[in-house]
Tab-separated table of C-alpha atoms in Angstrom:
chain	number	residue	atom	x	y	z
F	1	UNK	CA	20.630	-7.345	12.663
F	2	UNK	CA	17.935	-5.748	11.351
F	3	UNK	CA	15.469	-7.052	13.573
F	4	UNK	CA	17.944	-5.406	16.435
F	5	UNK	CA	17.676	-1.801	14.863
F	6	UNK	CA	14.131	-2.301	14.244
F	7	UNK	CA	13.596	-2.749	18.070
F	8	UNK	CA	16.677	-0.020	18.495
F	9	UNK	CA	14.426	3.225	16.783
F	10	UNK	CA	11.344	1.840	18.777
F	11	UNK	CA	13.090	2.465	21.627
F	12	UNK	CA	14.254	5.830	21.057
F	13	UNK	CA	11.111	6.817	19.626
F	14	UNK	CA	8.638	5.565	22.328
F	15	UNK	CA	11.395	6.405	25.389
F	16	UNK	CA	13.166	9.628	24.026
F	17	UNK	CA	12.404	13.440	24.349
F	18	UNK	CA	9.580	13.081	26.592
F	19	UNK	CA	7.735	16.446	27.284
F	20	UNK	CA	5.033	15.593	29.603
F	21	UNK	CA	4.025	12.283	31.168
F	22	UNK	CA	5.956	8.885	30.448
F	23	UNK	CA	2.567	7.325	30.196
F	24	UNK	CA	0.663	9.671	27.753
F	25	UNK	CA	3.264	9.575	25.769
F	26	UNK	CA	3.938	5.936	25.276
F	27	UNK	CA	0.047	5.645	24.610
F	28	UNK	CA	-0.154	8.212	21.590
F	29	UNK	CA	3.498	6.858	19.991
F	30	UNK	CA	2.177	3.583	20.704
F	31	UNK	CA	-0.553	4.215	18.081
F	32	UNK	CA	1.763	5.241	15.656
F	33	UNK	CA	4.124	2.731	15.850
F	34	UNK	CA	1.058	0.524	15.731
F	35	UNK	CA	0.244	2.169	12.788
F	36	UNK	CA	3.389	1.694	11.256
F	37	UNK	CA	3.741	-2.019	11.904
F	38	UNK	CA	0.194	-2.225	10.102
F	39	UNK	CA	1.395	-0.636	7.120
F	40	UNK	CA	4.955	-2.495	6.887
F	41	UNK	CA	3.948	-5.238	7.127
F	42	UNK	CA	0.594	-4.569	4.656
F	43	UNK	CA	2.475	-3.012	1.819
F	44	UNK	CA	6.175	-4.872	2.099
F	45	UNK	CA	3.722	-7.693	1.793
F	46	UNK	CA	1.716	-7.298	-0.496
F	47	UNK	CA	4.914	-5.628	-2.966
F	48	UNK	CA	6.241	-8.801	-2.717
F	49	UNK	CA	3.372	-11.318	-3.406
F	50	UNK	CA	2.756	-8.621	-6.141
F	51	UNK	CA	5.738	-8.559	-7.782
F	52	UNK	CA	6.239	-12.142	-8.033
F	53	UNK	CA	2.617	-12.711	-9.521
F	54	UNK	CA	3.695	-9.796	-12.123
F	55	UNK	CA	7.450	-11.213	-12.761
F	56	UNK	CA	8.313	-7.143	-12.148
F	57	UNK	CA	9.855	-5.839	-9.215
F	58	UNK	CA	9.152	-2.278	-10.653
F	59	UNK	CA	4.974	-3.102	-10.534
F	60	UNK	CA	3.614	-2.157	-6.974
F	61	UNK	CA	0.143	-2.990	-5.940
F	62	UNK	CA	-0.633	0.729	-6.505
F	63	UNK	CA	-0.744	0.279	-10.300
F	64	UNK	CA	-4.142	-1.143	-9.767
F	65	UNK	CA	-5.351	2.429	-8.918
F	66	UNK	CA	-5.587	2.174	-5.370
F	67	UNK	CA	-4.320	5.372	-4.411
F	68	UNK	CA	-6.262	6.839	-7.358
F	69	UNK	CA	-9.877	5.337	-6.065
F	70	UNK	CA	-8.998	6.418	-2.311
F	71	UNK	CA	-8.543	10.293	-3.657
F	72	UNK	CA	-11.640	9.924	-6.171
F	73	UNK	CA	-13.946	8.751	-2.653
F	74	UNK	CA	-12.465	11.728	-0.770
F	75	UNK	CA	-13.309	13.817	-3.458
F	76	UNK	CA	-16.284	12.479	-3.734
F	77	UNK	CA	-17.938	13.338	-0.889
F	78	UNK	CA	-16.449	16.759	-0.471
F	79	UNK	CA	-17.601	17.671	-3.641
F	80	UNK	CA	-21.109	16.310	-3.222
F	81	UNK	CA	-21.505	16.768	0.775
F	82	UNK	CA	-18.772	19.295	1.086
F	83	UNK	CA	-15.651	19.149	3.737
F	84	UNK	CA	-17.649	19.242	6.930
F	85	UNK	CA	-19.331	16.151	6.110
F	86	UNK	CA	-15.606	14.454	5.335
F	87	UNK	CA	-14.193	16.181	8.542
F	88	UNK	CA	-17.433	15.128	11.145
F	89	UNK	CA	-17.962	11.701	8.765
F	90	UNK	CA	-17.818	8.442	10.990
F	91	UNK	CA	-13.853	7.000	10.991
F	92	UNK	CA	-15.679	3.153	11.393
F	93	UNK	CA	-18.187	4.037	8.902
F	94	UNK	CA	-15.575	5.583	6.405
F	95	UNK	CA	-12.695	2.972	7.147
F	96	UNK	CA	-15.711	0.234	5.807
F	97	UNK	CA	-16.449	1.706	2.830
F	98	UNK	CA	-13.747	2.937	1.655
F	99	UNK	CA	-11.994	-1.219	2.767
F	100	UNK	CA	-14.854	-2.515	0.269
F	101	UNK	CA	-15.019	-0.458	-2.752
F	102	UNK	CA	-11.169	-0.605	-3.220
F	103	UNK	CA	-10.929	-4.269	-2.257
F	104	UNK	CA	-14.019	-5.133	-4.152
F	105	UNK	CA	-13.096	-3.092	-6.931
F	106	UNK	CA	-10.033	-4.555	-7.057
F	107	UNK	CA	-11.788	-8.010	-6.980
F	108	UNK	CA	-14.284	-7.458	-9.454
F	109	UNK	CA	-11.654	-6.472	-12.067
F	110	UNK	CA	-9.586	-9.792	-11.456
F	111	UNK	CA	-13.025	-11.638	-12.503
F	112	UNK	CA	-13.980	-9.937	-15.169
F	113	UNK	CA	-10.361	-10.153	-16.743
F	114	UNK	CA	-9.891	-13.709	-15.524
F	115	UNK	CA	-13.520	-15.186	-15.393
F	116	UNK	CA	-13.188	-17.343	-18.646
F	117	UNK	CA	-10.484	-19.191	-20.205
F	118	UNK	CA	-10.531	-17.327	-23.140
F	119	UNK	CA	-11.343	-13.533	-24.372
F	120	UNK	CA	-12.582	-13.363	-28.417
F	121	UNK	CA	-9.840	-14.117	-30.866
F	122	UNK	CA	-8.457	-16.670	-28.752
F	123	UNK	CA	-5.857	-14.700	-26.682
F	124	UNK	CA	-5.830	-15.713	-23.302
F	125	UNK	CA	-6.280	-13.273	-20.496
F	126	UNK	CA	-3.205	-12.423	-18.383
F	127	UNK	CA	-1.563	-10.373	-15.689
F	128	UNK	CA	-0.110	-8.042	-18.301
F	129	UNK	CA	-3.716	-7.013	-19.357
F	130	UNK	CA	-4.981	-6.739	-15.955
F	131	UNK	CA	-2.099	-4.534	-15.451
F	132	UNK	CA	-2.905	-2.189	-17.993
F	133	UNK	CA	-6.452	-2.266	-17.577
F	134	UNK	CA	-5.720	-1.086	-13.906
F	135	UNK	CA	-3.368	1.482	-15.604
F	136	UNK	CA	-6.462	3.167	-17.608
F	137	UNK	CA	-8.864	3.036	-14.348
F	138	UNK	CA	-6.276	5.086	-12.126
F	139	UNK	CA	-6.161	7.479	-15.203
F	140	UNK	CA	-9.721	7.660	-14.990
F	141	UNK	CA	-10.011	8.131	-11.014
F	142	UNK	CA	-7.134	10.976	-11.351
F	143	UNK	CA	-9.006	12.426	-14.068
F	144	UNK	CA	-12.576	12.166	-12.854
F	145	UNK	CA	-10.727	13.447	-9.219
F	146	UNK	CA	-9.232	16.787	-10.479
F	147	UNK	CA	-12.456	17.474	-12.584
F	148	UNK	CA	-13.958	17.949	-9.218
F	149	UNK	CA	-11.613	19.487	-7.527
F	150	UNK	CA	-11.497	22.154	-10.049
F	151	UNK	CA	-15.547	22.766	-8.832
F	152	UNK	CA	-15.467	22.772	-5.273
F	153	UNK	CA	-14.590	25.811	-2.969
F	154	UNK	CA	-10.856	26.760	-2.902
F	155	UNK	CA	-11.447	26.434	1.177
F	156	UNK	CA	-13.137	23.097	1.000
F	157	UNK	CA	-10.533	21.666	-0.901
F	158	UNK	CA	-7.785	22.980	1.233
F	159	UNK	CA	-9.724	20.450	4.161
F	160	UNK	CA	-9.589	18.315	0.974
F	161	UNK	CA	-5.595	17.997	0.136
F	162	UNK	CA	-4.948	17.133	3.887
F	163	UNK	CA	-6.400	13.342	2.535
F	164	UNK	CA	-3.744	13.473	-0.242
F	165	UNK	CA	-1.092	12.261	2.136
F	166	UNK	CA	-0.532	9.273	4.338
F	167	UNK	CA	-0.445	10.150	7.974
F	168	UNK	CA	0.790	7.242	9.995
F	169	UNK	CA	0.634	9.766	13.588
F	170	UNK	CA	-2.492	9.602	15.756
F	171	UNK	CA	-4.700	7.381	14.166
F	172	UNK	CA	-8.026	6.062	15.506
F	173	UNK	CA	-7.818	3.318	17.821
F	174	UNK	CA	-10.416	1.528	16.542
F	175	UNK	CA	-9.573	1.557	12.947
F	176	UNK	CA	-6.425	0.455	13.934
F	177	UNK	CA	-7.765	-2.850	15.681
F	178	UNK	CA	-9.486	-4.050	12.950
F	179	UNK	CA	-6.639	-2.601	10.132
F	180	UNK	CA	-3.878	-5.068	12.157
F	181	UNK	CA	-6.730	-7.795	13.174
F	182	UNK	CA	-7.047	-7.726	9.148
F	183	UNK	CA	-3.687	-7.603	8.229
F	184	UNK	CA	-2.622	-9.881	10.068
F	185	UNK	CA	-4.923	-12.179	9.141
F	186	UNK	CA	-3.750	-12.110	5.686
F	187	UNK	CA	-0.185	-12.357	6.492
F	188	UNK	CA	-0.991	-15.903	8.478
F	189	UNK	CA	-2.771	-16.627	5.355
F	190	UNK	CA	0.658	-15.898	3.195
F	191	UNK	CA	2.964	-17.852	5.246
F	192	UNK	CA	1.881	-21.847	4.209
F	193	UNK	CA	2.053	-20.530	0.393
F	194	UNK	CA	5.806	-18.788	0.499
F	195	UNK	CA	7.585	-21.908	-0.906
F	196	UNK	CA	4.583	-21.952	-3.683
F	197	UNK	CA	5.410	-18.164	-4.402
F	198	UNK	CA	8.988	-19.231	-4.293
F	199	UNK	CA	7.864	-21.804	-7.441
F	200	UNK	CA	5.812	-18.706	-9.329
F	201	UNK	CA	8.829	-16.888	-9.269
F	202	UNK	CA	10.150	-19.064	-11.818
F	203	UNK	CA	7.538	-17.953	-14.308
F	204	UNK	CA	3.375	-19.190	-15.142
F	205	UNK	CA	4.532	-22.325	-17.501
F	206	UNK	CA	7.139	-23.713	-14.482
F	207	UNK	CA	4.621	-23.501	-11.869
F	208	UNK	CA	2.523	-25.080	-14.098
F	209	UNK	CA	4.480	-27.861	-14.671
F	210	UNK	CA	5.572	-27.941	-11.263
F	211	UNK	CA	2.225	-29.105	-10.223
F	212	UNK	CA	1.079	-25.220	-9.088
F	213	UNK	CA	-2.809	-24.357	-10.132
F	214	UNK	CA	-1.623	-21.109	-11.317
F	215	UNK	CA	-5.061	-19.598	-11.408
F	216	UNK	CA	-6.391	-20.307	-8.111
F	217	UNK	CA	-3.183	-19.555	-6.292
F	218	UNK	CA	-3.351	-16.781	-7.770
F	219	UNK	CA	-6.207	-15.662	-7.344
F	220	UNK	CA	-6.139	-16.276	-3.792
F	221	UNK	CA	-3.039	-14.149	-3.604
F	222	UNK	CA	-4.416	-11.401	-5.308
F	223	UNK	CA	-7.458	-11.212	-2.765
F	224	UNK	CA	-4.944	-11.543	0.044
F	225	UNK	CA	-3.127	-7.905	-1.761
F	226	UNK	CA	-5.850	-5.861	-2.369
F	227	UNK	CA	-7.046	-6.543	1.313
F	228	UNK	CA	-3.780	-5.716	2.844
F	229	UNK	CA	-3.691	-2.628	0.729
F	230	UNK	CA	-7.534	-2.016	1.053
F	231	UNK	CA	-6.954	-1.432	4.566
F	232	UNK	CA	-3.649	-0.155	5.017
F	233	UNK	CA	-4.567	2.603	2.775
F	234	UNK	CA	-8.407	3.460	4.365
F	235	UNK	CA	-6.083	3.887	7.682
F	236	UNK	CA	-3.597	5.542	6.899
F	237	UNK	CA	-4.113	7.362	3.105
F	238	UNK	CA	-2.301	6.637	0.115
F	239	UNK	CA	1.352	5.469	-0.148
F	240	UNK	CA	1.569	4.935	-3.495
F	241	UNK	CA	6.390	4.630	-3.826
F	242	UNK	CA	6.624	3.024	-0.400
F	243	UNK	CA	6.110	-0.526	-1.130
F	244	UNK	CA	8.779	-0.076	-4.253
F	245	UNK	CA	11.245	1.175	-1.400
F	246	UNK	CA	11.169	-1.950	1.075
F	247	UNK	CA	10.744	-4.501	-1.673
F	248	UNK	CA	13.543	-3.302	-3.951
F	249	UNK	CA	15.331	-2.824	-0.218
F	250	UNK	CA	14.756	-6.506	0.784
F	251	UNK	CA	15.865	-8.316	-2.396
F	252	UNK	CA	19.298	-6.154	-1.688
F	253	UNK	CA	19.841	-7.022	1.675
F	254	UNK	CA	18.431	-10.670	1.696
F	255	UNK	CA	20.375	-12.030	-0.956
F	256	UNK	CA	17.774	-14.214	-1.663
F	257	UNK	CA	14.798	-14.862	-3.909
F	258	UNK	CA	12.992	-17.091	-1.250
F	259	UNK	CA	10.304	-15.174	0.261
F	260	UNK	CA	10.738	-16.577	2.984
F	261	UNK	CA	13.580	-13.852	3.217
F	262	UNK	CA	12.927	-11.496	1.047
F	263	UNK	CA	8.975	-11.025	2.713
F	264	UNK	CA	10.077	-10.489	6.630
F	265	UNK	CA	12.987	-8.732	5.264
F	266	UNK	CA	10.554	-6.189	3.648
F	267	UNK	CA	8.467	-5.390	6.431
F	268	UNK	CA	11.402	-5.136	8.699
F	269	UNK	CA	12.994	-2.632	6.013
F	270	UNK	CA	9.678	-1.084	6.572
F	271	UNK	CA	9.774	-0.151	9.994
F	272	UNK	CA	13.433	0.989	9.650
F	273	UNK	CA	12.395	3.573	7.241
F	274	UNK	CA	8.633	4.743	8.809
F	275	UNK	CA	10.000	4.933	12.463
F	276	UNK	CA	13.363	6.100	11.479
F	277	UNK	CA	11.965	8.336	9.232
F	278	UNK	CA	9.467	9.692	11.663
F	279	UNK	CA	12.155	10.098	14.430
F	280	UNK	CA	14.010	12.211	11.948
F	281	UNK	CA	11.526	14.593	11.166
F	282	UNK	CA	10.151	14.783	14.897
F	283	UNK	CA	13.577	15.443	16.919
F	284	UNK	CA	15.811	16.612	13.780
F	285	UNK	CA	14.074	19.164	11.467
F	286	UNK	CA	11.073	19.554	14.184
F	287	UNK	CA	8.047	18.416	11.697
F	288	UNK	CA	8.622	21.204	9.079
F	289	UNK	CA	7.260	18.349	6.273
F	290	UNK	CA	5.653	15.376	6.453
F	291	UNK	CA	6.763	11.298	6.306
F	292	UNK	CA	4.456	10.901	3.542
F	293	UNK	CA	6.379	13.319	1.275
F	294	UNK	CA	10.022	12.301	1.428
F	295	UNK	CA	8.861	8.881	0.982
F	296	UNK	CA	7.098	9.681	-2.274
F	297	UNK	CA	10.084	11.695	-2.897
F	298	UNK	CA	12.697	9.283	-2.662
F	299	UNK	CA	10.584	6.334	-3.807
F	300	UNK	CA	10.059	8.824	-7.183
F	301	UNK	CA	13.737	8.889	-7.626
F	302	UNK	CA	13.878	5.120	-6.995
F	303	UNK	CA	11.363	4.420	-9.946
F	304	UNK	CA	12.978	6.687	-11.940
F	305	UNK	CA	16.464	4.717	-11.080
F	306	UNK	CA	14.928	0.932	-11.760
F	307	UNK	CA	13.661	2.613	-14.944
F	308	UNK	CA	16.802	4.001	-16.298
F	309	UNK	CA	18.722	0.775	-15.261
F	310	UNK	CA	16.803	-1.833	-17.101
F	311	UNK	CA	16.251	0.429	-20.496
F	312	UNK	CA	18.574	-1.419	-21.886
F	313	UNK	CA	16.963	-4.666	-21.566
């Protein structure tokens, strides 16, 4: 069923309210459905694996200060180059280095927290202080961002807040190759290891007893996130609520805790709510805001929700 409306909004939005030629137009809302598949199915994913290495469904991979480094490189290089060099930069050129410092910072952070059996004093390194660890760098990006924005020129960081927001419409073709050649790469890589997630769901000392190397699996699976989100982010910007949306979405409507459910279930939840969402805003209110915003919207009150319903646990 959910496949069906899936391929239902496609429809309407590649075939419907046409202005021009059939053929144009099915080329440039190709891209963004495109676009939109690559980031379904690279942040419903990732949520998932995520949240079942974390034992949280409220944790997204954005905790890790994803988002937070994107913003700081766009920042960056307005405040030291200034906008024209962001506007006239390179996509290719951009897309790569913005892919490898989040995934390798992401990376690098895993190791250090994770490299040895033991920290001093005896207590063993965990997810939990990887977690907050990621907590304080995104602090740090935010805080190191808005230092600079306070310097540059109020017209330079107008170009500037247009990076702020995911925009899944138009992007370059290119980029997008290599973003879905990437993703989906990762996503073949996920499907032999669902029933093992479906044993780290149970919790670190199960899987271990299960047989599960709990280390190197997950490892592995955290490489496989921060590349999904590495990418889907350098494409499209920052989407820092949407991945609590379709995850929370897909443990509703599957029923389920196997991911082999719950993970297709997300990325189909996330279509339904990019294309709908852009076919809304497009034939309904005619554009006046952006996809990005209503989904940080919503996904804020969402957060807010899971918050306030397990307080008292």
């Amino acid at each position: 069923m959910i496949g069906a409306v899936v391929l239902a909004l496609v429809a309407l939005y590649l075939f419907t309210a046409v202005p021009g030629s059939l053929d144009y137009a099915l080329k440039i809302r190709g891209r963004t459905v495109l676009a939109m598949l690559a980031v379904a199915v690279a942040i419903g994913a990732s949520t998932v694996v995520f949240q079942t290495i974390t034992d949280n469904r409220i944790l997204t991979p954005g905790i890790m200060g994803f988002d937070a480094l994107y913003i700081l490189i766009q920042t960056t290089v307005v405040f030291v180059f200034g906008s024209f060099a962001l506007a006239t930069a390179d996509p290719m050129l951009s897309w790569i280095v913005e892919l490898i410092v989040m995934a390798g910072f992401a990376m690098l952070l895993f190791r250090w927290l994770f490299g040895g059996a033991r920290r001093a004093g005896g207590a063993v390194r965990s997810i939990h202080l990887m977690l907050l660890v990621g907590i304080v760098f995104g602090v740090f990006f935010r805080s190191l961002s808005e230092w600079m924005q306070r310097m540059i020129d109020p017209a330079e960081f107008a170009v500037l807040q247009d990076a702020f927001f995911a925009s899944f419409t138009r992007p370059d073709p290119q980029l997008l190759v290599f973003t879905l050649v990437i993703v989906g790469a990762a996503v073949t890589a996920l499907v032999p290891l669902l029933p093992t997630l479906d044993v780290l769901a149970l919790g670190e000392a199960p899987a271990i007893g299960l047989g599960i190397r709990h280390r190197r699996v997950v490892t592995a699976l955290f490489g496989l996130v921060a590349v999904m989100v590495a990418a889907s982010t350098a494409l499209v910007g920052p989407t820092l609520f949407f991945g609590l949306i379709v995850a929370n979405l897909a443990y509703a409507v599957a029923g389920s805790f196997r991911h082999r459910h719950t993970l297709p279930m997300a990325i189909a939840l996330g279509l339904v709510c990019l294309v709908g969402g852009q076919l809304v805003l497009e034939r309904v209110f005619a554009l006046q805001t952006t996809l990005s915003v209503v989904i940080e919207f919503a996904g804020g009150i969402l957060f807010l929700v899971l918050i306030l319903r397990r307080s008292p646990r």
